[in-house]
């Protein structure tokens, strides 16, 4: 168990099963995802079987079971984006990164998430990388867009 | 009592009774794929929907309480049509391989689809091809066959308190999985097979050894011996419409299948009692770990290794009857009969899936050979008997082979919860009081309750005994012990509720009455048995005289006892 998980659990002494979701949220906020070790530690703390916690963690979209990449890519699949071709954008990004949604690329650079609507329908189809929005994205732009995300980071430094 | 009306008939029912139970009591059959009697209703499958007058929506009868004046239509065109559509939707992504399915002819989904008149595929769902989970030596998970009824999840959690599996994902991606979707072999699964017994389809079934057994039977070089557990002969008749104990016809069937020797595991149940009684006396007199807990049920052993490793010292070191007989057959019988070690194949028929795992445990055997080579469940044996064109209803009876065909009635009742305890009490009473237990009945150990306890007087000592079935009840008792309870000395534990007669290798289905009938059949066999106690079994006495010396002796320890180890796995 990492110190971060330990600290979260210490904040919930004598907690019962109804504290499961707040604890998972707190762990994910600190570590970026729910590691196997964290799930086991939470189970021992709450005296809940690991299978139950894994069931809850996979039921809600908000929980990640893989570590996020250095750059987090969110592809909006809301209605407006769908109409404007976000399915093709998503598969373009999947091809470029060679990963499925909710996975992280082997080099740890990118993680991919599908979101329902990020509230920027005027820019549809929208992709958000590390919180920055890119509008009117086309499938063939995917590789260039991802490269730009890296450059932005270089620029920041 | 309150009044209600079912399909135009006025009836009375207890207030707040469950509607599905009321319907069943009235002889009205409403299909269901998820209901489990006595457990939390989930209304998951929706097949039990009925029309309630004055309500717009169909209501699931399994999750509904009756109320005064309720008017119910169970088979109105609307209700029947809804059920049919539900089944058609369940079938939309279900593999169409009934002919090749282990549950062909014993599948609830198949039966209900047929009953509802589903004759064509109206809906075509996208088929997923999920991999089989072949990792467990006891059973196979076949996720494509799963209809998400949740019976396995509930039995594993509510009855067994193991929770090796749960629902994972959501919506169309929901599935039943282990934690982190690893194989059963690295999960906390104890292989009891209760999930298999309640699964309405073939999503869970045993890891079959039937082919290997048939290959051994076809090999003229091999001497194939078989032992059958006490619960098997009182169950197997159900498949052939024969009531009660079928041991004589079963012996004939096994001979005709080609087995060279037919033995009775009740013989080694007698042997187990001899060893276990000695071990208990030894613990009491030398200050060993008490209470001592029985070790006949391999899922229970794995349960302690997984969840309560600090209680391992409390487990009797005795092997189970299956493994004791396996060891005696290979180490003593085969050499005496002049059968080469490579030419003997030892098979066991068990009401249990965990016995397959037990037989493969590395500590069970010697010189690189397992004591038991293959384990068939009751279900697999029924299939083999049918395949051979045999019918237990018409076969003449036959006697088992000696020396391991001789058994006491006490050995036979090992198949029911309380049987091990009663057998032990009979023998202990004789040894300590010098006279037989009156009527040879230890009433406190009988019946279907999951927990039975008694204080008994043994010589000058008072002893607390408990009989527990189901791992959920076992966990409750272990928690009491952990909390400091200290009035118990000997505890019998069987993993499945009611004992082996309700084991995970028994015919699938939910008929609780069948369990009572099987128990009654066991006690009837015992009542009429010429021998009622383990220590009187002449073949047991002969085995000790010729080979083992005394119970708990050096050879006994080498052959009949074992040890356990904690399991560091996901709990």
XYZ file of C-alpha atoms in Angstrom:
728
model
C 0.000 0.000 0.000
C 1.360 3.429 -0.892
C 1.510 6.255 1.634
C -1.161 8.089 -0.330
C -3.624 5.201 0.002
C -2.703 4.793 3.653
C -3.410 8.478 4.251
C -6.815 8.202 2.580
C -7.775 5.171 4.645
C -6.641 6.843 7.855
C -9.162 9.550 7.068
C -11.918 6.916 7.260
C -11.501 5.091 10.573
C -14.186 2.504 11.350
C -15.694 3.127 7.925
C -18.287 0.717 6.568
C -19.325 -0.275 3.089
C -21.241 2.954 2.467
C -17.882 4.770 2.527
C -16.590 2.723 -0.412
C -17.224 5.220 -3.208
C -15.870 8.304 -1.378
C -12.741 6.304 -0.502
C -12.245 5.153 -4.095
C -12.702 8.737 -5.292
C -10.151 10.005 -2.788
C -7.641 7.308 -3.762
C -8.072 8.096 -7.444
C -7.717 11.822 -6.795
C -4.340 11.174 -5.148
C -2.950 8.439 -7.404
C -4.699 9.150 -10.682
C -6.180 5.662 -10.854
C -7.092 2.641 -8.734
C -4.175 0.246 -8.597
C -4.655 -3.430 -7.762
C -2.850 -2.840 -4.476
C -5.147 0.072 -3.647
C -8.284 -1.984 -4.355
C -7.006 -4.760 -2.087
C -6.095 -2.288 0.661
C -9.526 -0.649 0.506
C -11.121 -4.108 0.692
C -9.157 -5.011 3.800
C -9.999 -1.680 5.394
C -13.748 -2.035 4.774
C -13.810 -5.866 5.185
C -15.276 -6.164 1.711
C -14.356 -8.843 -0.833
C -12.062 -7.637 -3.619
C -14.569 -8.830 -6.207
C -17.160 -6.399 -4.834
C -14.812 -3.417 -5.034
C -13.710 -4.368 -8.504
C -17.399 -4.630 -9.443
C -18.106 -1.110 -8.171
C -14.940 0.311 -9.750
C -15.883 -1.085 -13.160
C -19.519 -0.040 -12.872
C -18.825 3.692 -12.697
C -17.146 5.444 -15.608
C -15.310 7.791 -13.269
C -12.954 5.109 -11.982
C -9.792 4.168 -13.846
C -7.969 0.910 -13.268
C -4.958 1.794 -15.396
C -2.489 4.597 -14.680
C -3.184 7.708 -16.755
C -0.645 8.706 -19.413
C 1.405 11.877 -19.245
C -1.191 13.326 -21.592
C -4.847 12.551 -21.080
C -6.941 12.593 -24.241
C -10.713 12.931 -23.944
C -12.845 12.401 -27.019
C -16.356 13.783 -26.765
C -19.057 11.409 -27.990
C -22.016 13.620 -27.082
C -24.868 14.128 -29.513
C -23.545 17.199 -31.326
C -20.059 15.695 -31.667
C -21.576 12.434 -32.843
C -23.501 14.219 -35.581
C -20.328 16.017 -36.641
C -18.372 12.763 -36.948
C -16.762 12.089 -33.564
C -16.868 8.320 -34.145
C -14.336 8.727 -36.968
C -12.232 11.046 -34.804
C -12.177 8.488 -32.033
C -11.078 5.677 -34.328
C -8.447 7.974 -35.847
C -6.990 8.603 -32.404
C -7.221 4.917 -31.506
C -5.276 4.069 -34.653
C -2.676 6.735 -33.948
C -2.180 5.617 -30.338
C -2.818 1.900 -30.894
C -4.964 1.757 -27.743
C -8.630 1.344 -26.864
C -10.574 3.796 -24.710
C -9.631 3.532 -21.011
C -6.165 2.302 -21.901
C -2.759 3.917 -21.700
C -0.200 3.744 -24.515
C 2.767 1.437 -23.902
C 5.215 4.341 -23.581
C 2.994 5.862 -20.885
C 2.605 9.077 -22.915
C -1.114 9.026 -23.679
C -4.273 7.719 -22.084
C -7.601 7.782 -23.901
C -11.052 8.350 -22.483
C -14.459 8.642 -24.111
C -16.678 11.270 -22.491
C -20.371 11.891 -22.995
C -20.440 15.694 -23.425
C -17.906 18.277 -22.352
C -20.186 21.231 -22.968
C -18.479 22.720 -26.017
C -21.008 21.682 -28.631
C -20.302 24.788 -30.725
C -16.812 23.427 -31.414
C -17.991 19.901 -32.310
C -16.411 17.524 -32.762
C -14.259 18.256 -29.726
C -11.169 16.603 -28.312
C -9.661 17.729 -25.014
C -6.013 17.065 -24.291
C -4.870 17.748 -20.734
C -7.884 20.017 -20.350
C -7.209 22.109 -23.463
C -10.048 21.968 -26.007
C -9.498 21.421 -29.723
C -12.521 22.068 -31.938
C -13.643 20.947 -35.377
C -11.266 17.996 -35.284
C -11.053 15.627 -38.251
C -10.040 11.969 -38.114
C -6.950 12.631 -40.232
C -5.853 15.381 -37.793
C -5.376 12.883 -34.970
C -1.624 12.323 -35.301
C -0.864 16.031 -35.744
C -3.031 16.895 -32.761
C -1.271 14.437 -30.505
C 2.113 15.763 -31.641
C 0.965 19.269 -30.808
C 0.066 18.207 -27.312
C 3.671 17.154 -26.786
C 4.970 20.420 -28.217
C 2.692 22.380 -25.902
C 4.309 20.595 -23.012
C 7.795 21.445 -24.312
C 6.642 25.066 -24.704
C 5.383 25.079 -21.132
C 8.748 24.044 -19.871
C -54.993 -14.640 6.516
C -55.852 -12.354 3.656
C -57.966 -12.978 0.578
C -56.771 -12.749 -2.957
C -57.792 -14.021 -6.330
C -55.541 -15.945 -8.653
C -56.654 -16.593 -12.212
C -60.285 -16.265 -11.141
C -59.943 -18.506 -8.081
C -60.395 -17.053 -4.590
C -57.674 -18.159 -2.217
C -56.250 -17.232 1.145
C -52.660 -16.540 2.022
C -50.610 -15.330 4.951
C -50.281 -11.552 5.111
C -47.140 -10.237 3.432
C -46.450 -13.658 1.902
C -44.306 -13.668 -1.209
C -46.540 -13.871 -4.276
C -44.352 -16.368 -6.131
C -44.403 -18.722 -3.130
C -48.201 -18.370 -2.898
C -48.531 -19.172 -6.607
C -46.341 -22.241 -6.231
C -48.311 -23.439 -3.201
C -51.458 -23.100 -5.328
C -49.902 -25.216 -8.057
C -49.548 -22.300 -10.469
C -46.209 -22.561 -12.233
C -44.665 -19.251 -13.202
C -41.212 -19.625 -14.751
C -38.161 -17.927 -13.278
C -34.457 -17.960 -14.033
C -33.130 -15.932 -11.122
C -35.228 -16.839 -8.078
C -33.566 -18.698 -5.203
C -35.819 -19.864 -2.420
C -35.064 -18.244 0.920
C -32.710 -15.661 -0.547
C -32.997 -11.988 -1.367
C -35.264 -11.577 -4.397
C -33.661 -9.500 -7.132
C -36.277 -9.542 -9.870
C -33.392 -9.744 -12.329
C -34.815 -12.025 -15.012
C -38.387 -10.615 -15.101
C -39.740 -13.994 -16.238
C -42.107 -14.304 -13.288
C -44.059 -11.178 -14.259
C -47.824 -11.344 -13.733
C -50.720 -9.001 -14.320
C -52.183 -7.382 -11.200
C -55.620 -5.879 -11.656
C -55.532 -2.104 -11.316
C -51.802 -1.850 -12.005
C -50.606 -0.694 -15.362
C -47.306 -2.505 -15.351
C -46.574 -6.181 -15.116
C -45.104 -7.038 -11.716
C -42.368 -9.583 -10.866
C -44.086 -12.069 -8.548
C -40.790 -13.105 -6.913
C -40.347 -9.621 -5.451
C -43.945 -8.859 -4.537
C -45.888 -9.256 -1.295
C -49.518 -10.306 -1.487
C -52.096 -7.818 -0.263
C -55.781 -7.959 0.622
C -58.044 -8.122 -2.403
C -55.189 -8.550 -4.885
C -56.371 -10.005 -8.196
C -53.641 -11.750 -10.176
C -53.556 -13.090 -13.734
C -50.490 -15.264 -14.197
C -51.037 -16.452 -17.744
C -52.887 -13.628 -19.445
C -51.868 -13.125 -23.095
C -49.954 -10.006 -22.076
C -47.963 -11.759 -19.334
C -47.168 -14.756 -21.514
C -46.143 -12.573 -24.441
C -43.866 -10.518 -22.184
C -42.181 -13.686 -20.899
C -41.695 -15.001 -24.383
C -40.121 -11.749 -25.532
C -37.775 -11.739 -22.535
C -36.569 -15.231 -23.387
C -36.177 -14.289 -27.054
C -34.037 -11.343 -26.006
C -31.953 -13.566 -23.713
C -31.430 -15.866 -26.679
C -30.501 -13.009 -29.020
C -26.808 -13.268 -28.142
C -26.837 -16.776 -26.707
C -24.756 -19.423 -28.488
C -26.955 -21.757 -30.531
C -24.999 -24.833 -29.578
C -27.499 -26.706 -27.429
C -26.643 -30.015 -29.085
C -23.055 -29.695 -27.907
C -23.769 -28.144 -24.533
C -23.133 -29.985 -21.253
C -26.512 -28.750 -20.033
C -28.507 -29.962 -23.038
C -31.714 -31.438 -21.534
C -30.969 -29.990 -18.099
C -30.978 -26.302 -18.997
C -33.581 -23.980 -17.487
C -33.271 -21.500 -20.344
C -33.819 -24.247 -22.908
C -36.807 -25.665 -21.000
C -38.479 -22.289 -20.573
C -37.872 -21.263 -24.195
C -39.473 -24.493 -25.291
C -42.420 -24.107 -22.916
C -43.077 -20.582 -24.093
C -43.158 -21.718 -27.697
C -39.996 -19.979 -28.924
C -39.435 -21.638 -32.291
C -37.507 -19.058 -34.243
C -34.902 -16.389 -33.695
C -36.586 -13.018 -33.904
C -33.715 -10.967 -32.491
C -30.111 -11.117 -33.551
C -27.807 -9.624 -30.935
C -24.100 -9.061 -31.499
C -22.327 -12.195 -30.294
C -19.273 -11.762 -28.156
C -16.806 -14.576 -28.051
C -15.398 -14.467 -24.561
C -12.712 -16.952 -23.587
C -13.501 -19.899 -21.340
C -11.990 -19.877 -17.881
C -10.315 -23.271 -17.699
C -7.956 -22.343 -14.888
C -9.667 -24.216 -12.049
C -9.181 -27.968 -11.734
C -12.774 -28.242 -10.522
C -14.939 -26.186 -12.817
C -15.160 -24.212 -16.029
C -16.669 -20.806 -16.583
C -18.211 -20.268 -19.995
C -19.151 -16.548 -20.032
C -20.918 -16.687 -23.423
C -23.601 -18.872 -21.828
C -24.212 -16.484 -18.942
C -27.603 -14.753 -18.814
C -26.688 -12.543 -15.814
C -29.372 -13.993 -13.557
C -27.001 -13.544 -10.614
C -27.775 -16.830 -8.858
C -24.084 -17.757 -8.694
C -23.156 -14.345 -7.314
C -25.802 -14.578 -4.596
C -25.034 -18.163 -3.585
C -21.320 -17.337 -3.413
C -21.981 -14.276 -1.272
C -25.095 -15.059 0.791
C -24.747 -18.813 1.389
C -21.002 -19.325 1.202
C -19.683 -15.867 2.207
C -16.871 -16.297 -0.299
C -17.742 -13.672 -2.939
C -15.200 -14.932 -5.442
C -17.349 -13.536 -8.247
C -19.494 -10.479 -8.754
C -21.052 -8.388 -11.483
C -18.456 -6.343 -13.297
C -18.990 -3.520 -15.799
C -22.388 -2.135 -16.594
C -25.169 -2.172 -19.150
C -24.494 -4.268 -22.219
C -20.952 -4.871 -20.962
C -22.012 -6.263 -17.582
C -20.613 -9.707 -16.847
C -19.939 -12.021 -13.935
C -16.263 -12.007 -13.129
C -13.645 -12.598 -10.492
C -11.737 -9.650 -9.021
C -9.522 -8.164 -11.742
C -10.942 -10.753 -14.150
C -8.308 -13.321 -13.376
C -8.826 -17.060 -13.532
C -10.800 -18.858 -10.822
C -7.603 -20.599 -9.758
C -6.101 -17.371 -8.435
C -9.378 -16.040 -7.028
C -10.790 -16.772 -3.587
C -13.067 -19.463 -5.135
C -13.089 -22.596 -2.980
C -14.554 -24.795 -5.754
C -17.619 -25.855 -3.714
C -19.673 -25.792 -6.901
C -22.816 -24.311 -5.352
C -22.753 -21.815 -8.229
C -22.720 -24.711 -10.698
C -25.675 -26.311 -8.957
C -27.823 -23.180 -9.251
C -26.664 -21.993 -12.692
C -29.659 -22.166 -15.039
C -27.428 -22.606 -18.106
C -23.991 -23.972 -18.813
C -22.139 -20.800 -17.877
C -20.686 -22.796 -14.989
C -20.017 -26.496 -15.157
C -17.553 -29.023 -13.868
C -14.185 -29.773 -15.368
C -15.187 -33.145 -16.760
C -12.997 -36.230 -16.306
C -15.406 -38.464 -18.232
C -13.221 -38.797 -21.324
C -10.138 -39.759 -19.344
C -12.151 -42.330 -17.400
C -13.578 -43.823 -20.592
C -10.084 -44.024 -22.084
C -8.850 -45.862 -18.983
C -11.810 -48.261 -19.139
C -11.007 -49.022 -22.791
C -7.364 -49.810 -21.998
C -7.014 -53.559 -21.294
C -3.714 -52.946 -19.512
C -5.373 -50.893 -16.786
C -7.146 -52.080 -13.678
C -9.737 -49.389 -13.104
C -11.196 -49.187 -9.613
C -14.010 -46.909 -8.577
C -15.373 -45.735 -5.237
C -18.703 -43.988 -4.797
C -19.492 -41.515 -2.053
C -22.446 -42.062 0.319
C -24.487 -39.217 -1.196
C -24.251 -40.601 -4.739
C -26.316 -43.776 -4.362
C -29.208 -41.920 -2.705
C -29.266 -39.283 -5.452
C -28.535 -41.002 -8.718
C -31.892 -42.780 -8.790
C -33.606 -39.436 -9.344
C -32.304 -39.435 -12.910
C -33.878 -42.836 -13.547
C -37.110 -42.382 -11.595
C -36.004 -44.713 -8.812
C -36.694 -43.732 -5.217
C -34.309 -44.125 -2.302
C -30.944 -45.816 -2.196
C -29.690 -47.351 -5.435
C -26.378 -48.802 -4.266
C -26.953 -52.376 -5.531
C -28.090 -51.298 -9.023
C -25.350 -48.669 -9.081
C -22.762 -51.381 -8.406
C -24.075 -53.351 -11.371
C -24.057 -50.272 -13.581
C -20.446 -49.505 -12.646
C -19.405 -53.111 -13.411
C -21.144 -52.958 -16.801
C -19.395 -49.689 -17.535
C -16.212 -51.735 -17.204
C -14.857 -50.883 -13.766
C -12.769 -53.775 -12.440
C -13.492 -53.125 -8.761
C -16.388 -51.295 -7.167
C -15.708 -49.912 -3.692
C -17.752 -47.845 -1.277
C -16.369 -44.580 0.103
C -18.486 -45.248 3.211
C -15.810 -47.842 4.049
C -13.181 -45.136 4.328
C -15.695 -42.926 6.125
C -15.485 -45.596 8.828
C -11.713 -45.406 8.597
C -11.872 -41.621 8.919
C -13.887 -41.889 12.131
C -11.316 -44.266 13.622
C -8.491 -41.868 12.852
C -10.388 -38.726 13.768
C -11.632 -40.112 17.105
C -8.058 -41.023 17.967
C -6.845 -37.591 16.961
C -9.500 -35.903 19.107
C -8.603 -37.972 22.170
C -4.930 -37.208 21.524
C -5.627 -33.471 21.325
C -7.749 -33.480 24.471
C -5.143 -35.415 26.468
C -2.044 -33.622 25.162
C -3.384 -30.093 24.958
C -3.590 -29.877 21.175
C -5.555 -27.227 19.304
C -9.256 -27.318 20.210
C -11.940 -27.245 19.013
C -10.937 -29.783 16.405
C -12.690 -29.301 13.087
C -13.410 -31.997 10.526
C -11.473 -32.071 7.273
C -13.652 -34.154 4.931
C -14.881 -31.237 2.835
C -12.175 -29.932 0.475
C -13.897 -26.583 -0.179
C -13.951 -25.992 3.573
C -10.220 -26.744 3.728
C -9.520 -24.195 0.994
C -11.827 -21.749 2.780
C -9.766 -21.956 5.982
C -6.495 -21.747 4.030
C -7.791 -18.623 2.284
C -9.782 -16.743 4.912
C -8.819 -18.142 8.332
C -5.214 -19.342 8.086
C -4.784 -18.778 11.834
C -7.272 -21.637 12.348
C -5.384 -24.214 10.262
C -4.119 -25.976 13.396
C -7.731 -26.667 14.338
C -8.372 -28.727 11.213
C -8.103 -32.441 11.708
C -5.056 -33.735 9.867
C -7.148 -36.652 8.603
C -7.511 -36.827 4.855
C -11.042 -37.026 3.528
C -12.610 -40.462 2.979
C -11.976 -40.150 -0.787
C -8.267 -39.567 -0.250
C -7.941 -42.172 2.515
C -9.402 -44.870 0.296
C -7.301 -43.634 -2.619
C -4.142 -43.956 -0.515
C -5.064 -47.385 0.841
C -5.936 -48.660 -2.662
C -2.670 -47.540 -4.231
C -0.314 -48.155 -1.316
C -1.742 -51.354 0.162
C -4.370 -52.965 -2.055
C -2.642 -52.739 -5.463
C 0.651 -54.309 -4.311
C -1.266 -57.053 -2.452
C -3.247 -57.829 -5.621
C -0.123 -57.766 -7.752
C -1.236 -54.755 -9.789
C 1.682 -52.625 -11.007
C 1.633 -49.008 -9.857
C 1.397 -47.791 -13.459
C -1.515 -50.072 -14.245
C -3.993 -49.043 -11.591
C -6.384 -46.199 -12.255
C -8.343 -44.981 -9.253
C -11.611 -43.164 -9.877
C -14.019 -41.597 -7.374
C -17.663 -40.625 -7.930
C -18.457 -37.672 -5.748
C -21.356 -35.256 -5.186
C -18.701 -32.563 -5.273
C -16.664 -30.400 -7.620
C -14.008 -29.539 -5.023
C -13.049 -33.230 -4.846
C -11.477 -32.824 -8.299
C -9.262 -30.119 -6.827
C -8.535 -32.188 -3.730
C -7.428 -35.164 -5.833
C -4.928 -32.905 -7.630
C -3.448 -31.353 -4.486
C 0.286 -32.011 -4.652
C 0.414 -33.386 -1.099
C -2.081 -36.147 -2.003
C -0.054 -39.079 -3.268
C 3.406 -40.539 -3.280
C 6.250 -41.298 -5.688
C 4.890 -38.746 -8.137
C 1.553 -40.532 -8.473
C -1.738 -39.146 -7.284
C -3.816 -41.329 -4.985
C -6.979 -40.534 -6.926
C -6.575 -40.200 -10.686
C -10.006 -38.963 -11.708
C -13.098 -37.663 -9.987
C -16.531 -37.836 -11.581
C -19.439 -35.821 -10.256
C -22.826 -37.469 -9.781
C -23.905 -35.616 -12.940
C -21.036 -37.002 -15.002
C -21.766 -40.547 -13.831
C -25.439 -40.182 -14.785
C -24.292 -39.183 -18.286
C -21.926 -42.165 -18.520
C -24.616 -44.602 -17.380
C -27.013 -43.230 -19.995
C -24.321 -43.280 -22.662
C -23.800 -46.978 -21.973
C -27.542 -47.544 -22.452
C -28.113 -48.611 -18.862
C -31.134 -47.868 -16.687
C -30.873 -48.115 -12.910
C -34.608 -48.856 -12.768
C -34.203 -52.199 -14.524
C -30.709 -53.331 -13.519
C -30.390 -56.194 -11.013
C -28.524 -55.435 -7.808
C -25.000 -56.568 -7.016
C -22.575 -56.545 -4.099
C -19.511 -54.297 -4.016
C -15.996 -55.731 -3.977
C -14.207 -56.619 -0.766
C -12.498 -55.502 1.333
C -13.554 -51.907 0.684
C -17.188 -52.739 0.024
C -17.878 -53.407 3.699
C -19.272 -50.396 5.483
C -21.296 -49.478 8.539
C -24.472 -47.425 8.539
C -22.430 -44.779 10.300
C -20.191 -44.492 7.247
C -23.186 -44.110 4.979
C -24.651 -41.114 6.838
C -21.437 -39.141 6.155
C -23.361 -37.843 3.145
C -25.642 -35.683 5.290
C -24.784 -32.753 7.537
C -24.331 -34.262 11.001
C -23.344 -37.702 9.738
C -19.676 -37.425 10.627
C -20.572 -36.204 14.103
C -23.107 -38.957 14.698
C -20.700 -41.641 13.570
C -17.986 -40.242 15.843
C -20.373 -40.051 18.814
C -21.459 -43.684 18.311
C -17.869 -44.896 18.367
C -16.844 -42.586 21.223
C -19.823 -43.698 23.299
C -18.884 -47.337 22.860
C -15.238 -46.718 23.760
C -15.862 -44.477 26.738
C -19.125 -45.816 28.168
C -18.419 -49.415 27.153
C -21.922 -49.753 25.724
C -23.644 -48.764 22.471
C -25.270 -45.350 22.146
C -28.976 -45.971 22.876
C -30.680 -46.686 19.564
C -27.454 -45.600 17.837
C -29.114 -42.242 17.298
C -27.556 -38.861 18.037
C -30.571 -36.735 17.377
C -28.900 -33.364 17.933
C -26.839 -33.857 14.774
C -29.783 -34.574 12.490
C -31.966 -32.270 10.428
C -31.533 -29.591 7.805
C -30.590 -26.675 10.090
C -27.325 -25.035 9.071
C -26.142 -25.068 12.700
C -26.722 -27.800 15.285
C -25.052 -27.731 18.673
C -25.059 -29.939 21.745
C -23.238 -30.498 25.009
C -22.495 -34.171 25.541
C -21.167 -36.050 28.518
C -18.094 -38.116 27.702
C -16.980 -39.991 30.804
C -16.227 -37.260 33.289
C -15.915 -34.524 30.733
C -18.559 -32.398 29.203
C -17.886 -31.743 25.539
C -19.375 -29.105 23.292
C -20.022 -30.226 19.740
C -21.305 -28.296 16.755
C -22.450 -29.362 13.321
C -22.331 -26.717 10.623
C -23.166 -26.767 6.961
C -22.562 -23.993 4.423
C -19.463 -21.812 4.536
C -21.479 -18.743 5.493
C -22.537 -20.477 8.717
C -18.975 -21.760 9.147
C -17.725 -18.185 8.939
C -20.226 -17.095 11.595
C -19.007 -19.830 13.924
C -15.351 -18.987 13.258
C -16.078 -15.361 14.075
C -17.623 -16.491 17.379
C -14.460 -18.470 18.122
C -12.305 -15.486 17.215
C -14.416 -13.405 19.593
C -13.481 -15.757 22.419
C -16.097 -18.487 22.477
C -14.507 -21.544 24.127
C -17.218 -24.095 24.944
C -16.726 -26.244 21.823
C -14.400 -29.220 21.414
C -15.375 -30.871 18.156
C -16.958 -29.258 15.106
C -18.178 -30.948 11.959
C -18.185 -28.680 8.953
C -19.534 -29.416 5.489
C -19.234 -26.743 2.819
C -22.611 -27.207 1.177
C -25.915 -26.444 2.944
C -27.325 -29.762 4.166
C -24.064 -31.583 3.502
C -22.768 -33.613 0.561
C -26.294 -34.603 -0.507
C -26.602 -30.986 -1.670
C -23.084 -30.837 -3.078
C -21.889 -28.904 -6.088
C -21.562 -32.100 -8.130
C -25.161 -33.170 -7.599
C -27.894 -32.807 -10.226
C -28.539 -29.126 -10.912
C -31.752 -27.588 -9.688
C -33.348 -25.975 -6.711
C -35.584 -28.673 -5.280
C -35.089 -28.402 -1.518
C -37.408 -31.370 -0.965
C -34.965 -33.530 -2.897
C -32.314 -32.780 -0.272
C -34.634 -33.957 2.501
C -35.455 -37.118 0.551
C -31.770 -37.881 0.062
C -31.124 -37.392 3.788
C -34.072 -39.645 4.661
C -32.707 -42.313 2.293
C -29.286 -42.192 3.995
C -30.770 -42.579 7.468
C -32.994 -45.423 6.202
C -29.924 -47.264 4.897
C -28.244 -46.728 8.261
C -31.267 -47.906 10.236
C -31.385 -51.203 8.342
C -27.628 -51.724 8.252
C -26.373 -54.835 10.044
C -23.393 -52.765 11.218
C -24.077 -49.390 12.810
C -20.648 -48.253 14.000
C -17.288 -47.671 12.353
C -15.222 -49.591 14.894
C -17.295 -52.757 14.402
C -16.550 -52.871 10.673
C -14.603 -56.143 10.328
C -12.726 -54.935 7.256
C -11.589 -51.862 9.159
C -10.369 -54.070 11.997
C -8.625 -56.298 9.436
C -6.901 -53.308 7.794
C -5.513 -52.178 11.150
C -4.492 -55.716 12.118
C -2.716 -56.453 8.842
C -1.294 -53.095 7.776
C -1.864 -49.985 9.828
C -1.329 -51.147 13.407
C -3.266 -48.695 15.545
C -5.202 -45.527 14.646
C -2.859 -42.567 14.593
C 0.145 -44.865 14.179
C 3.147 -44.288 11.951
C 1.691 -45.885 8.817
C -1.622 -44.136 9.353
C 0.203 -40.856 9.501
C 2.071 -41.530 6.302
C -1.012 -42.659 4.373
C -4.094 -41.149 5.943
C -3.060 -37.763 7.290
C -1.965 -34.564 5.601
C -1.229 -30.908 6.275
C -2.444 -27.536 5.058
C -0.941 -24.176 4.219
C -2.155 -20.576 4.082
C -3.066 -19.243 0.652
C -1.942 -15.745 -0.163
C -4.521 -14.766 -2.762
C -7.079 -12.054 -3.467
C -9.834 -12.323 -0.911
